[in-house]
Coordinates of C-alpha atoms and ligand atoms in Angstrom, one line a residue:
M649 CA 74.3 78.3 100.8
S650 CA 77.5 77.8 103.1
Q651 CA 78.2 77.2 106.2
P652 CA 76.9 80.7 108.3
F653 CA 79.5 82.8 109.8
P654 CA 79.1 83.2 113.6
N655 CA 78.5 86.9 115.3
S656 CA 81.9 88.6 114.3
C657 CA 83.0 92.2 114.1
I658 CA 86.0 93.0 111.6
V659 CA 88.0 95.6 112.8
L660 CA 89.5 96.9 109.9
F661 CA 93.0 98.9 109.9
G662 CA 94.0 101.0 107.0
A663 CA 90.1 101.6 106.0
T664 CA 91.4 104.4 103.5
G665 CA 94.6 102.3 102.3
D666 CA 94.7 100.5 98.7
L667 CA 94.2 97.3 99.4
T668 CA 91.3 98.2 101.8
R669 CA 89.5 100.1 98.3
R670 CA 90.5 97.5 95.7
K671 CA 90.2 93.9 97.3
L672 CA 88.7 93.9 100.6
I673 CA 85.8 95.7 100.2
P674 CA 84.8 94.2 96.7
A675 CA 85.3 90.9 98.9
L676 CA 83.1 91.7 101.5
F677 CA 80.4 93.4 99.3
S678 CA 80.1 90.1 96.9
L679 CA 79.6 87.8 100.3
Y680 CA 76.9 90.1 101.0
K681 CA 75.2 90.0 97.6
K682 CA 75.5 86.0 98.8
D683 CA 73.4 86.5 101.7
Q684 CA 76.4 85.8 104.4
L685 CA 76.9 88.9 106.2
T686 CA 74.0 88.5 108.3
N687 CA 75.6 88.3 111.2
I688 CA 78.9 90.5 109.9
S689 CA 79.8 94.1 111.4
I690 CA 82.9 96.2 109.6
L691 CA 84.3 98.4 111.9
A692 CA 86.9 100.4 109.4
I693 CA 89.8 102.6 111.5
G694 CA 91.7 105.1 110.4
R695 CA 93.4 108.3 111.0
K696 CA 92.1 110.6 108.8
P697 CA 89.3 112.1 111.0
M698 CA 86.0 111.1 109.5
S699 CA 82.2 110.1 110.2
S700 CA 80.5 107.1 109.6
E701 CA 78.7 108.7 106.6
E702 CA 81.9 110.4 105.2
F703 CA 83.5 107.1 104.9
R704 CA 80.7 105.5 103.9
I705 CA 80.4 108.6 100.3
Y706 CA 84.0 107.7 99.9
L707 CA 83.6 104.3 99.2
K708 CA 80.9 104.9 97.1
Q709 CA 82.9 107.7 95.6
E710 CA 85.7 104.9 95.2
K711 CA 83.3 101.6 94.3
S712 CA 84.5 98.8 92.5
S713 CA 82.0 97.2 91.5
P714 CA 80.3 99.4 89.3
S715 CA 77.9 95.8 87.7
A716 CA 76.2 96.1 91.7
S717 CA 72.3 98.0 92.1
Q718 CA 73.4 101.6 93.7
D719 CA 70.7 100.5 96.6
L720 CA 72.5 97.3 97.2
Y721 CA 76.0 98.5 97.8
D722 CA 74.1 101.3 99.3
A723 CA 72.7 98.9 101.6
F724 CA 75.5 97.3 101.7
L725 CA 77.8 100.1 102.8
K726 CA 74.8 100.6 106.4
K727 CA 77.3 97.9 107.9
M728 CA 80.3 100.1 107.9
E729 CA 81.4 102.0 110.8
Y730 CA 84.2 104.3 111.0
L731 CA 86.2 105.0 114.0
E732 CA 89.5 108.1 113.8
L733 CA 92.4 106.7 115.6
P734 CA 95.9 107.2 115.7
I735 CA 96.4 103.9 115.2
D736 CA 100.6 104.4 115.3
N737 CA 100.7 105.7 119.0
P738 CA 99.9 102.2 120.8
E739 CA 98.9 104.4 124.0
G740 CA 96.0 105.6 121.9
Y741 CA 93.4 102.7 122.0
A742 CA 90.7 103.9 124.8
P743 CA 88.5 104.9 121.9
L744 CA 88.7 101.5 119.8
R745 CA 88.3 99.6 123.2
D746 CA 85.7 101.7 124.2
R747 CA 83.6 101.3 120.9
L748 CA 84.4 97.0 121.0
T749 CA 82.0 97.3 124.2
Q750 CA 79.3 97.8 122.3
Y751 CA 80.1 94.0 120.1
S752 CA 79.4 91.2 122.8
N753 CA 79.2 88.1 122.2
T754 CA 80.7 88.7 118.8
N755 CA 83.9 87.7 117.4
I756 CA 86.4 90.4 117.1
I757 CA 88.7 90.1 114.5
F758 CA 91.7 92.9 114.0
Y759 CA 92.5 92.8 110.3
L760 CA 95.9 94.5 110.0
S761 CA 95.6 96.1 106.3
V762 CA 98.4 98.7 106.9
P763 CA 102.0 98.9 105.5
P764 CA 104.6 96.9 107.2
E765 CA 105.9 99.7 109.9
L766 CA 102.4 100.0 111.6
F767 CA 102.5 96.2 112.7
V768 CA 104.2 96.6 115.6
P769 CA 102.2 99.3 117.0
I770 CA 98.9 98.3 116.2
I771 CA 100.1 94.8 117.4
S772 CA 101.1 96.3 120.6
G773 CA 98.0 99.4 121.2
I774 CA 95.6 96.1 121.3
G775 CA 96.9 93.7 123.3
N776 CA 98.1 97.0 126.2
S777 CA 94.2 97.8 125.6
G778 CA 93.3 94.4 126.7
L779 CA 91.9 93.7 123.6
N780 CA 93.1 90.7 122.8
S781 CA 90.3 88.0 124.5
T782 CA 90.3 84.7 123.8
S783 CA 87.3 84.9 121.3
S784 CA 89.0 87.8 119.0
T785 CA 91.9 86.8 116.0
I786 CA 94.4 89.0 114.2
A787 CA 95.0 88.7 110.5
I788 CA 98.4 90.3 109.2
E789 CA 98.8 90.7 105.5
K790 CA 102.2 89.9 104.0
P791 CA 105.1 91.1 104.1
F792 CA 105.3 89.6 108.1
G793 CA 109.2 91.1 108.3
S794 CA 111.6 92.0 105.9
N795 CA 114.0 89.0 106.6
L796 CA 114.2 86.1 109.3
E797 CA 115.4 88.4 112.1
S798 CA 112.5 91.0 111.8
A799 CA 110.4 88.1 111.5
Q800 CA 111.2 86.8 114.7
K801 CA 110.5 89.4 116.0
L802 CA 107.3 90.6 115.2
N803 CA 106.2 86.7 115.5
T804 CA 107.9 87.6 119.1
L805 CA 105.6 90.0 119.8
V806 CA 102.1 88.6 117.8
T807 CA 102.8 85.6 120.2
Q808 CA 102.8 87.5 123.5
Y809 CA 99.4 88.5 123.1
F810 CA 97.5 85.9 120.5
S811 CA 98.5 82.2 120.3
E812 CA 99.1 80.7 117.3
D813 CA 95.2 79.5 116.6
Q814 CA 94.2 83.0 116.4
I815 CA 96.6 84.3 114.4
F816 CA 96.2 84.4 110.8
R817 CA 99.1 85.7 108.7
I818 CA 97.8 86.0 104.9
D819 CA 99.1 85.3 101.5
H820 CA 96.5 86.4 99.4
Y821 CA 97.7 83.8 96.6
V822 CA 96.9 80.5 98.6
G823 CA 93.3 81.8 98.2
K824 CA 93.1 81.8 94.4
E825 CA 90.8 79.0 92.8
T826 CA 93.5 77.3 90.6
I827 CA 96.3 77.4 93.7
Q828 CA 93.7 76.1 95.7
N829 CA 93.5 73.2 92.9
I830 CA 96.9 71.9 92.5
L831 CA 96.5 69.9 95.3
T832 CA 93.0 68.5 94.5
F833 CA 94.1 68.0 91.0
R834 CA 97.0 66.0 92.6
F835 CA 95.6 63.8 95.2
A836 CA 92.1 63.7 93.8
N837 CA 92.8 62.1 90.4
S838 CA 94.9 58.5 90.0
L839 CA 95.8 59.5 86.8
F840 CA 98.2 61.9 87.5
E841 CA 99.8 61.4 91.3
P842 CA 101.4 58.2 90.1
V843 CA 104.1 59.9 87.2
W844 CA 104.1 62.9 89.4
N845 CA 107.4 62.1 91.0
N846 CA 111.4 61.9 89.3
H847 CA 110.9 59.2 87.0
Y848 CA 108.2 61.0 85.1
I849 CA 108.5 64.6 85.6
D850 CA 111.5 66.5 83.5
N851 CA 111.7 69.9 85.2
I852 CA 108.8 72.4 87.0
Q853 CA 108.2 76.6 85.9
I854 CA 106.8 78.6 87.9
T855 CA 106.2 82.1 86.4
A856 CA 104.7 84.9 87.7
S857 CA 104.9 88.6 85.8
E858 CA 103.1 91.4 85.8
S859 CA 103.3 94.2 82.9
L860 CA 102.6 97.1 85.4
G861 CA 105.7 98.5 87.1
V862 CA 105.6 99.7 91.1
E863 CA 103.5 102.5 89.9
N864 CA 102.7 104.7 93.3
R865 CA 104.3 101.6 95.9
G866 CA 108.1 102.9 95.6
P867 CA 108.4 103.5 99.4
Y868 CA 108.0 99.6 100.5
Y869 CA 108.5 98.5 96.7
D870 CA 112.2 99.6 96.2
R871 CA 113.2 98.5 100.1
S872 CA 111.5 95.1 99.4
G873 CA 112.2 93.8 95.7
A874 CA 111.1 90.5 93.9
L875 CA 112.7 88.1 96.3
R876 CA 110.8 89.6 99.3
D877 CA 108.1 90.8 97.4
M878 CA 106.9 87.6 95.4
I879 CA 109.6 85.0 96.2
Q880 CA 109.0 84.5 99.8
N881 CA 105.8 84.5 100.1
H882 CA 103.3 84.1 97.3
L883 CA 105.9 81.8 94.9
F884 CA 107.0 79.4 97.7
Q885 CA 103.7 78.7 98.6
V886 CA 102.7 78.0 95.1
L887 CA 106.2 75.8 95.1
S888 CA 104.8 73.9 98.2
L889 CA 102.1 72.9 96.6
A890 CA 102.9 70.9 93.7
A891 CA 106.0 69.8 95.5
M892 CA 104.5 68.3 98.6
E893 CA 103.5 64.9 99.7
P894 CA 100.2 64.3 100.4
P895 CA 98.8 65.3 103.8
Y896 CA 97.3 62.4 106.2
S897 CA 93.9 64.3 105.8
L898 CA 92.5 67.8 104.7
A899 CA 92.9 69.7 108.0
S900 CA 95.3 72.3 108.0
S901 CA 97.6 71.1 110.2
A902 CA 98.4 68.5 108.1
I903 CA 98.7 70.6 104.8
Q904 CA 100.8 73.0 106.4
D905 CA 103.1 70.1 107.8
E906 CA 103.7 69.1 104.2
K907 CA 104.4 72.3 103.1
V908 CA 107.1 73.1 105.2
K909 CA 108.8 69.9 104.8
V910 CA 109.2 70.7 100.9
L911 CA 110.9 74.3 102.1
R912 CA 113.3 72.3 104.2
S913 CA 114.3 70.2 101.2
L914 CA 114.8 73.5 99.2
R915 CA 118.4 73.9 98.3
L916 CA 119.8 76.2 95.8
G917 CA 123.3 76.3 94.2
K918 CA 124.3 79.4 96.1
D919 CA 128.1 79.5 95.9
N920 CA 127.0 79.4 92.3
L921 CA 125.7 82.7 90.7
S922 CA 124.7 81.0 87.7
H923 CA 121.8 79.8 89.8
V924 CA 120.1 83.2 90.4
V925 CA 119.9 86.0 87.7
F926 CA 118.7 89.1 89.2
G927 CA 117.1 91.9 87.0
Q928 CA 116.2 96.0 86.9
Y929 CA 113.6 97.8 84.5
S930 CA 115.4 100.6 82.6
G931 CA 113.9 103.2 83.8
Y932 CA 112.9 102.2 87.4
K933 CA 115.3 104.5 89.0
S934 CA 113.4 107.5 87.5
E935 CA 110.1 105.9 89.4
S936 CA 108.8 108.1 92.2
W937 CA 110.4 107.5 95.9
V938 CA 112.9 105.0 94.4
A939 CA 116.5 105.6 95.2
E940 CA 118.5 107.3 92.1
N941 CA 121.4 104.6 92.6
S942 CA 118.7 101.6 93.3
R943 CA 120.1 98.1 92.9
T944 CA 116.8 96.7 93.8
E945 CA 115.9 93.6 91.6
T946 CA 112.1 94.3 90.3
F947 CA 112.8 90.5 88.3
V948 CA 114.2 87.6 89.6
A949 CA 115.1 83.7 88.2
L950 CA 116.1 81.3 90.1
R951 CA 116.9 76.9 89.7
L952 CA 116.2 75.0 92.5
E953 CA 115.7 71.8 93.8
I954 CA 114.0 70.0 96.2
H955 CA 116.0 66.8 98.1
N956 CA 113.2 64.9 98.8
W957 CA 112.5 60.9 97.3
R958 CA 109.5 62.5 95.3
L959 CA 111.8 64.8 93.4
K960 CA 115.5 64.5 94.0
G961 CA 116.8 65.7 90.9
V962 CA 114.0 68.0 89.2
P963 CA 114.9 71.4 88.6
I964 CA 112.7 73.8 89.8
Y965 CA 112.6 77.2 87.9
I966 CA 111.0 80.4 89.1
R967 CA 110.9 83.5 87.4
T968 CA 108.9 86.7 88.5
G969 CA 109.4 91.0 87.8
K970 CA 107.2 93.9 87.1
A971 CA 106.9 96.0 83.5
L972 CA 107.4 92.6 81.4
A973 CA 105.5 91.8 78.4
S974 CA 102.5 90.3 80.0
K975 CA 100.4 89.6 83.3
T976 CA 100.8 86.2 83.1
T977 CA 101.1 83.5 86.5
R978 CA 101.4 79.5 85.9
I979 CA 103.1 76.9 86.8
V980 CA 104.3 74.5 83.9
V981 CA 105.2 70.4 85.0
E982 CA 107.1 69.2 82.1
F983 CA 107.5 65.4 81.7
K984 CA 110.3 63.9 80.4
K985 CA 110.6 63.1 76.8
N986 CA 109.0 59.7 75.4
T987 CA 111.3 57.5 74.4
S988 CA 109.4 55.9 72.2
I989 CA 111.0 53.9 69.3
L990 CA 107.2 53.7 67.4
Y991 CA 107.5 56.7 66.1
S992 CA 110.1 57.1 63.3
E993 CA 111.6 61.1 65.0
P994 CA 110.8 60.5 69.2
T995 CA 113.0 63.1 69.3
D996 CA 110.1 65.3 67.7
L997 CA 107.2 64.3 70.4
E998 CA 106.6 67.1 72.2
R999 CA 106.9 66.7 76.1
N1000 CA 103.4 66.0 77.7
R1001 CA 102.6 69.0 79.6
I1002 CA 100.2 69.8 82.9
I1003 CA 100.0 73.5 83.3
F1004 CA 98.2 75.6 86.3
E1005 CA 97.2 79.0 84.4
I1006 CA 96.5 81.7 87.3
A1007 CA 96.4 84.6 85.3
P1008 CA 95.4 86.1 83.1
D1009 CA 92.5 83.1 83.3
E1010 CA 92.0 80.8 85.7
G1011 CA 92.1 77.0 84.3
I1012 CA 94.3 73.7 83.9
T1013 CA 95.7 72.3 81.3
V1014 CA 97.1 68.7 79.5
G1015 CA 99.1 68.8 76.4
F1016 CA 99.5 65.7 74.8
N1017 CA 100.3 64.0 71.3
V1018 CA 98.1 62.6 69.0
K1019 CA 98.3 61.1 65.4
E1020 CA 98.4 63.5 62.6
Y1021 CA 95.1 63.4 61.0
G1022 CA 95.5 61.4 57.7
T1023 CA 98.5 60.1 58.5
S1024 CA 99.8 56.8 59.3
S1025 CA 103.0 57.6 62.3
K1026 CA 103.3 61.3 62.3
T1027 CA 102.3 63.2 65.8
R1028 CA 100.9 66.6 66.7
S1029 CA 100.5 67.9 70.4
V1030 CA 97.3 69.1 71.2
T1031 CA 95.7 70.4 74.6
S1032 CA 92.8 69.6 76.8
E1033 CA 92.0 72.3 78.9
F1034 CA 89.7 73.3 82.0
L1035 CA 88.9 76.7 82.6
Q1036 CA 87.4 77.7 85.8
S1037 CA 84.5 80.1 86.2
K1038 CA 85.1 83.5 87.8
E1039 CA 82.3 83.5 90.2
W1040 CA 84.8 82.7 92.9
S1041 CA 87.4 84.3 91.3
E1042 CA 88.4 86.9 94.2
A1043 CA 90.9 85.3 96.2
Y1044 CA 89.7 87.6 99.0
E1045 CA 86.8 86.4 99.4
H1046 CA 87.9 82.8 100.1
I1047 CA 90.3 84.3 102.8
M1048 CA 87.7 86.4 104.7
S1049 CA 85.2 83.6 104.3
E1050 CA 88.0 81.3 106.2
L1051 CA 88.9 84.3 108.2
L1052 CA 85.2 84.1 109.3
L1053 CA 85.0 80.2 109.8
R1054 CA 88.2 80.6 112.0
S1055 CA 90.2 78.2 109.8
H1056 CA 93.5 77.9 108.9
T1057 CA 93.5 76.6 106.3
L1058 CA 94.2 79.2 103.4
F1059 CA 97.0 80.7 106.2
T1060 CA 100.3 80.4 106.7
R1061 CA 101.9 79.0 109.6
W1062 CA 105.1 80.5 111.4
D1063 CA 107.3 77.7 110.5
M1064 CA 106.8 78.0 107.4
I1065 CA 107.9 81.8 107.2
Q1066 CA 110.7 80.9 109.5
E1067 CA 111.6 78.2 107.0
S1068 CA 110.7 80.9 103.6
W1069 CA 113.1 83.4 105.0
K1070 CA 116.4 81.2 105.8
I1071 CA 116.2 80.5 101.9
V1072 CA 115.1 84.0 100.8
D1073 CA 118.0 85.5 103.2
D1074 CA 120.0 83.2 101.7
L1075 CA 119.5 84.5 98.4
I1076 CA 119.7 88.6 99.6
D1077 CA 123.1 87.5 100.3
C1078 CA 124.1 86.3 97.6
K1079 CA 122.5 89.5 96.0
E1080 CA 124.8 91.4 97.9
N1081 CA 127.5 89.5 96.2
C1082 CA 126.5 89.1 93.1
P1083 CA 127.6 92.3 90.7
I1084 CA 125.3 91.8 88.5
L1085 CA 122.1 93.3 88.3
H1086 CA 120.6 92.8 84.4
T1087 CA 118.6 95.7 83.3
Y1088 CA 116.0 94.6 80.5
Q1089 CA 113.6 97.2 78.9
I1090 CA 110.1 97.6 79.5
G1091 CA 107.6 95.2 78.2
S1092 CA 109.9 92.8 76.8
E1093 CA 110.3 88.7 78.9
G1094 CA 112.8 90.1 81.4
P1095 CA 116.8 89.8 81.1
K1096 CA 118.2 87.0 78.5
A1097 CA 120.3 85.4 81.4
A1098 CA 117.1 84.0 83.2
D1099 CA 116.9 82.0 79.5
E1100 CA 120.2 80.9 79.3
L1101 CA 119.6 79.6 82.9
L1102 CA 117.9 77.2 81.5
A1103 CA 119.9 77.0 77.9
I1104 CA 122.3 75.4 80.3
D1105 CA 120.2 73.1 80.9
G1106 CA 119.6 72.4 77.9
R1107 CA 115.6 73.9 78.7
K1108 CA 113.7 76.8 77.9
W1109 CA 110.5 78.6 79.6
F1110 CA 107.6 77.4 78.2
S1111 CA 105.1 80.4 76.8
Ligands
BG6_1972 C1 101.2 91.2 96.7 C2 102.5 92.0 96.3 O1 101.7 90.9 97.0 O2 100.9 90.7 95.0 C3 102.8 93.2 94.3 O3 103.1 93.0 96.6 C4 102.5 92.3 93.5 O4 103.8 93.4 94.3 C5 100.9 91.5 93.3 O5 101.6 92.7 92.0 C6 100.4 90.0 92.7 O6 99.5 89.8 93.2 P1 98.1 89.0 92.0 O7 96.8 88.7 92.6 O8 97.9 90.8 91.1 O9 98.9 88.3 90.9

């Protein structure tokens, strides 16, 4: 068994929210099944009047781990207590303070799984009631701000009550097994690291396509859009891991230092709108809670460059969107074509590729050329695959474990958030000045203009 967690109480704001039901409770239950929650209590906080027993019944009805035995799930639910609190009123936190007196010698973890407009009242409520002792920590879900200015304000508020080592800014992509594996793959193998530079890499492609539309998240999404929802956080995290220099150790601060450097060296052809493509799926404006004249982008494709020693000149293509043909998340590192004179048609040789598959399956694929069976000089392209087992497939299980251990490796440091907002603010300006918002069909691959972004460079998206 891995390292036991210290005595802790998770104070879970947003007890009846979607994220809690779909991700946090299953992640905690999974840790419980591995016998890892012995020292952990969970105090769920919500505005709805409910007893602890009623809350447990609610979770049971919403049960999202059908494979588990009912007895085991019931035993897990016994760990849960519920407290009704006017969380949007910072003056109303006395009941929480009273309840937490029961948890002496316990690390208190405030976990904010709530809509972003509730971050300020909750942090103020915790701080004003003096609940921010040095043994407490605070975990904040994304989005951390909606631009640089609002992120700075939020950061000023949270650092008024908590020091940086008590703050855990969550980005669940960093907890995904294959995304964590990028670092290991790059720096634990002498085979790949020497070619991870602009002498050998031709381009890097990051795709995060989703088949679902905005569903019931219109109120949030219509104010956010794909740039803020996916690029500023998840995809910049992925990019920084794919492009960073080796950290001097695996310590969280060493990794964070290198990730930030990548964002600082990102360049976008800002004045050249051909480097950015915005799209909106047909029918988006009729979704609930979406403005009828909305110009929110549900799709974005970008061409970026990293101006550092290692990757200068290597284009980085990123695309993400909703209501597309499939749920696919992957990073493709394409190598330059082999210019060998030995094969009659070297231009027919496929590029070598390294593909990090993040969804639907998790794993790593390496593509290379071999001799066509039965011929003397013809080649064909084959792949060798590593498929990740699903045992740890839930990113939130990693996130919870690291949080309970008070390790920052899977969380985002403030300077990373700051740098990413600087770039995304520029992109948002670019969008405001961009007259073109391409419409694309639900279930398609997105706007054709996203293909042209690569075509003008003589490339195409790997699919
Ligand atoms: C969330 C976004 O952070 O990530 C959602 O708000 C998106 O819009 C989701 O659907 C994607 O996460 P995953 O793990 O399903 O790829």
